[in-house]
Short mmCIF file of C-alpha atoms and ligand atoms in Angstrom, two decimals:
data_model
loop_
_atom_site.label_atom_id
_atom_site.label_comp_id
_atom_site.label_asym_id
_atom_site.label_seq_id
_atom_site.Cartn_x
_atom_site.Cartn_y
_atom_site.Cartn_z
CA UNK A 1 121.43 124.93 119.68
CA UNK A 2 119.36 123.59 122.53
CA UNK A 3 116.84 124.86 123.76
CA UNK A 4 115.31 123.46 127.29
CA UNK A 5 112.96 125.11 129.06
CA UNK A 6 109.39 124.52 130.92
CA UNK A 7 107.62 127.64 129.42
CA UNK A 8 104.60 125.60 127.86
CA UNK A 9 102.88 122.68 130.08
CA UNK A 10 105.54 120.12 129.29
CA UNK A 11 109.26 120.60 129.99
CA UNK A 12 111.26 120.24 126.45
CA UNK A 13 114.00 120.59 124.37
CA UNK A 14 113.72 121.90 120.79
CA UNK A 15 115.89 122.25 118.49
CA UNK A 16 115.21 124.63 115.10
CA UNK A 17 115.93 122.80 111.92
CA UNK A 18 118.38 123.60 108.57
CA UNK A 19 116.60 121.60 106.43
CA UNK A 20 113.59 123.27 105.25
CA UNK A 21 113.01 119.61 103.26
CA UNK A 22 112.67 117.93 106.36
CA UNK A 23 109.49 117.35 108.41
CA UNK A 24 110.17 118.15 112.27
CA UNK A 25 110.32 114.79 114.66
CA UNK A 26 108.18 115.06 117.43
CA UNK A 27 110.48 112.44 120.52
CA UNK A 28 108.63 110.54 122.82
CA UNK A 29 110.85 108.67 124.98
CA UNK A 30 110.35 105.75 127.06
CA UNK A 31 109.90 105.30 130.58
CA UNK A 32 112.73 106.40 132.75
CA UNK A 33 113.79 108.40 130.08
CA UNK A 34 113.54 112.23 129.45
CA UNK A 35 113.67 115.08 127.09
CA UNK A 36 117.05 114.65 125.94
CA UNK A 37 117.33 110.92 125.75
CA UNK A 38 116.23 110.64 121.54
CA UNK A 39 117.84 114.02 120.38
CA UNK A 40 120.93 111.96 119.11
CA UNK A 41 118.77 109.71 117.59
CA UNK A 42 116.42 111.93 115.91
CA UNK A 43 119.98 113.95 114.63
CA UNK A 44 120.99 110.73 113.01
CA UNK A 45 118.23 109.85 111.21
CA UNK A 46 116.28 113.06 110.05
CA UNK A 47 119.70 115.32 109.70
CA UNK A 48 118.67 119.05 109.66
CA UNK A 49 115.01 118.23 111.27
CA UNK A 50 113.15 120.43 114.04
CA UNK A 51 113.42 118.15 116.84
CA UNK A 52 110.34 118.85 119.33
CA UNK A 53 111.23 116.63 122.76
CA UNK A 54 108.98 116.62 125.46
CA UNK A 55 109.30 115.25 128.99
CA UNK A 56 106.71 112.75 129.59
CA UNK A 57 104.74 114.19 133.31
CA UNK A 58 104.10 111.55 135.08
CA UNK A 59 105.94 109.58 137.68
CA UNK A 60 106.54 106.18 138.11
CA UNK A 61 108.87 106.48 141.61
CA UNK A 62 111.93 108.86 139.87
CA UNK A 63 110.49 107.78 136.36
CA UNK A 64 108.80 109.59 133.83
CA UNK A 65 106.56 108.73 131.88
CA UNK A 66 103.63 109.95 129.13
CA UNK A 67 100.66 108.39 130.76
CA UNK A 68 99.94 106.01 133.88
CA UNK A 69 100.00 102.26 134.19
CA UNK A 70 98.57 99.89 136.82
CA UNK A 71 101.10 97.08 135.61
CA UNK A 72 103.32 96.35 132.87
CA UNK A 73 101.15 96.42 129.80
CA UNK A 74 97.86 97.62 131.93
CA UNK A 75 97.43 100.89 131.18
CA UNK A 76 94.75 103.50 132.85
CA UNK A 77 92.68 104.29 130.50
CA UNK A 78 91.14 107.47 132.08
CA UNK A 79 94.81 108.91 132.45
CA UNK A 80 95.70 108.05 129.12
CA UNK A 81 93.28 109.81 127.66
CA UNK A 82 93.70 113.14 129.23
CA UNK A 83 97.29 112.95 129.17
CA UNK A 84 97.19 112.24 125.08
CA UNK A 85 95.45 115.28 125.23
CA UNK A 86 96.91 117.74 126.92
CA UNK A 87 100.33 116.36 124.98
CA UNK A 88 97.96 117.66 122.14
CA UNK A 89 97.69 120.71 122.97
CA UNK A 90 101.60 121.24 123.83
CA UNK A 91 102.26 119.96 120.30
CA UNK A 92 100.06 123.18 119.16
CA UNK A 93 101.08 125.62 120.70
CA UNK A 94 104.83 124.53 120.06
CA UNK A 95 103.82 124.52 116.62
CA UNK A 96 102.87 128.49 117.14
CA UNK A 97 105.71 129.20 119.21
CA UNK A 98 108.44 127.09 116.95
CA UNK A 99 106.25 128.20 114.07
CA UNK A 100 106.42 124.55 112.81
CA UNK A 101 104.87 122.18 110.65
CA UNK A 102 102.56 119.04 112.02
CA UNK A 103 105.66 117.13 112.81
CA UNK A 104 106.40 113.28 112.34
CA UNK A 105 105.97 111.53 115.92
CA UNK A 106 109.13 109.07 116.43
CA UNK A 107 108.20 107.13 119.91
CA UNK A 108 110.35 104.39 121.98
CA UNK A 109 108.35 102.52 124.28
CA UNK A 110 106.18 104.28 126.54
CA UNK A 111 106.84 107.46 123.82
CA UNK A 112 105.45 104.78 121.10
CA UNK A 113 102.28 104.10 122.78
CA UNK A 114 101.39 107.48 123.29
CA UNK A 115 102.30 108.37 119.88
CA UNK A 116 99.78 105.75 119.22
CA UNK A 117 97.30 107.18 121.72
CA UNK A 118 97.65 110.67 119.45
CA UNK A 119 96.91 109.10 116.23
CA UNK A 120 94.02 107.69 117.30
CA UNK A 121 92.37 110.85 119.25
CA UNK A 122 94.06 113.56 118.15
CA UNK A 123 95.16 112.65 114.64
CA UNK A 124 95.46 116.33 113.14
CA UNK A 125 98.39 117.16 115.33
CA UNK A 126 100.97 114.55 113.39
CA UNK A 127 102.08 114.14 110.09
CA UNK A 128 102.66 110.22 110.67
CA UNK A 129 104.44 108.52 112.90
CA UNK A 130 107.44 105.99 113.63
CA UNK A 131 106.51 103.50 116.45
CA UNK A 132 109.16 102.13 117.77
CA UNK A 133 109.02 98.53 120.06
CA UNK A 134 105.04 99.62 120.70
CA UNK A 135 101.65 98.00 121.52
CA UNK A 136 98.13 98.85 121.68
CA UNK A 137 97.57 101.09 124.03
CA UNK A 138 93.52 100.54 124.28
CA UNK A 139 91.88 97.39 124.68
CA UNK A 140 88.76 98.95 122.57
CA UNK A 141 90.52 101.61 120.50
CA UNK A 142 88.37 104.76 119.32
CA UNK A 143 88.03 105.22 115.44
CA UNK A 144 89.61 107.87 113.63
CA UNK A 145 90.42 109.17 110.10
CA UNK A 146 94.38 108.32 109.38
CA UNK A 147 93.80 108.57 105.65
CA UNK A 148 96.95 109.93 104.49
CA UNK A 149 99.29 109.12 107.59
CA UNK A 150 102.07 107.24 107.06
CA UNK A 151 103.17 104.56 110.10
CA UNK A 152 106.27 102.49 110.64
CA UNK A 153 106.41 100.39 113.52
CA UNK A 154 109.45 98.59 114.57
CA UNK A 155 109.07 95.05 116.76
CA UNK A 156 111.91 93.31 118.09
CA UNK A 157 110.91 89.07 118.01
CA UNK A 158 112.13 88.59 121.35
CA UNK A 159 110.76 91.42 123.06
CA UNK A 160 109.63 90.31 126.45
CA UNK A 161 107.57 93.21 127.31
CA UNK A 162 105.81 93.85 124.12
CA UNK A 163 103.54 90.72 122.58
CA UNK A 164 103.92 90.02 118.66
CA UNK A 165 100.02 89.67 119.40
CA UNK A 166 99.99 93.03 120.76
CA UNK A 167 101.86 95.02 118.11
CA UNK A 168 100.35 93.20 115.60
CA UNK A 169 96.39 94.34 116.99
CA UNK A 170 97.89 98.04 116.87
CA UNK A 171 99.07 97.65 113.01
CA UNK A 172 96.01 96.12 112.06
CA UNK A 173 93.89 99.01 114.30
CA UNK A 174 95.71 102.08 112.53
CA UNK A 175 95.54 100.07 108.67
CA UNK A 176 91.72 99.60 109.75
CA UNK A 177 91.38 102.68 110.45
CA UNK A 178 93.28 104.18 107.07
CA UNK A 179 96.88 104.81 108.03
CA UNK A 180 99.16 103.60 105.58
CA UNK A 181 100.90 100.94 107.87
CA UNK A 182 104.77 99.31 107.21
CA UNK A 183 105.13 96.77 110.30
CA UNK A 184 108.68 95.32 110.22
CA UNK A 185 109.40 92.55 113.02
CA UNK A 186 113.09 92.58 113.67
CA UNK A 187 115.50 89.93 115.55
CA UNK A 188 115.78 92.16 118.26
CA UNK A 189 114.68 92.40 121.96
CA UNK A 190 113.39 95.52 123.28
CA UNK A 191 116.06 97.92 122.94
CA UNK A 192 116.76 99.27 119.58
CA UNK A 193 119.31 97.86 117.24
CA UNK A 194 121.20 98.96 114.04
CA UNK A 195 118.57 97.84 111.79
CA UNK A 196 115.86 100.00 113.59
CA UNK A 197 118.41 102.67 113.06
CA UNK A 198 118.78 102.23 109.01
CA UNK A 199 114.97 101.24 108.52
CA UNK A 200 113.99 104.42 110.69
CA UNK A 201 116.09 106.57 108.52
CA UNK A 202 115.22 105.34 105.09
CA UNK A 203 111.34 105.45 105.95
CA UNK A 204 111.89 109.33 107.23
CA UNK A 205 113.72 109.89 104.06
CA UNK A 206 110.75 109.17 101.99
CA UNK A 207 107.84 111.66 104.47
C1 MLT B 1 104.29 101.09 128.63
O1 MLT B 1 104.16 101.07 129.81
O2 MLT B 1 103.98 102.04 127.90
C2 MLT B 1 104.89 99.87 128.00
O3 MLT B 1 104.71 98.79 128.82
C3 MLT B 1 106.31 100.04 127.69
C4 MLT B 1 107.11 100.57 128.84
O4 MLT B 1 107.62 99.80 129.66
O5 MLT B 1 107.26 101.76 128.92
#
């Protein structure tokens, strides 16, 4: 059953779980993309998961997005911020309205970063989280207690819009910081391939 609908700040689909085992998946989708773009994803690799998907609110042109950029890979900083938080808060109070556990963020892109952005201001509100094709999203990154999160995060080797440099700085950033980090570097480019599918879904397997 789906279930999409702009009653909380953020426009989102949710769908209830049958798998009382399974943590929910919080999607964050990438830019261009929108609240219904990971549900088939998030069905294949946590079957019978709550699957929280909110539509990122800003606009780039017809885009959405989670948070604003000034370039490719220049993010504002300001806007990031308050965005991560009021994404916060929506994660909440779906919680009380879904009546659902801290769910597991699984993030493409855009969706990755501001997973990112969440563990590192707002950690209480995930369980862990899957970050898929990301990078840092500060340049000086707060500090924050992820003792007890688990993080995968996916690179593809030839991805030209996120630098091994990059995603490397945001695995070392979260380990530094106590998150229990498993950074895989795949032969892939930016999109997602078959082995981010069967490494995604073993790694949810074990939260
Ligand atoms: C971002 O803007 O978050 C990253 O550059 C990835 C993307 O293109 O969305």
């Amino acid at each position: 059953m789906l279930d999409a609908v702009a009653t909380t700040a953020f426009i989102h689909a949710f769908e209830p779980g049958t798998d009382s085992a399974r943590k929910p998946l919080l999607l964050l989708h990438g830019t261009g993309g929108n609240e219904h773009d990971l549900l088939p994803l998030g069905r294949m690799v946590a079957p019978g998961a709550a699957l929280l998907s909110p539509r990122g609110q800003v606009l780039e042109g017809t885009m959405p997005r989670f948070f604003r950029r000034l370039a490719e890979g220049v993010f504002d900083a300001a806007d990031l911020r308050r965005r991560t938080h009021e994404l916060a808060d929506f994660i909440g109070d779906a919680r009380r309205r879904y009546d659902l556990a801290a769910p597991i963020a699984v993030g493409f892109s855009n969706g990755a970063n501001i997973a990112a952005s969440l563990l590192l201001l707002r950690p209480e509100v995930l369980a862990g989280a899957a970050l898929l094709r990301a990078m840092s999203p500060f340049k000086e990154p707060p500090q924050a207690d992820l003792a007890g999160k688990r993080v995968l995060m996916l690179s593809g080797a030839q991805d030209p819009i996120i630098p091994a440099t990059d995603a490397a700085r945001l695995a070392a950033t979260l380990t530094g910081n106590g998150a229990t980090v498993e950074h895989r570097i795949l032969p892939a480019g930016h999109g997602l391939s078959q082995a981010d599918i069967g490494l995604l879904s073993a790694w949810l397997d074990q939260a």
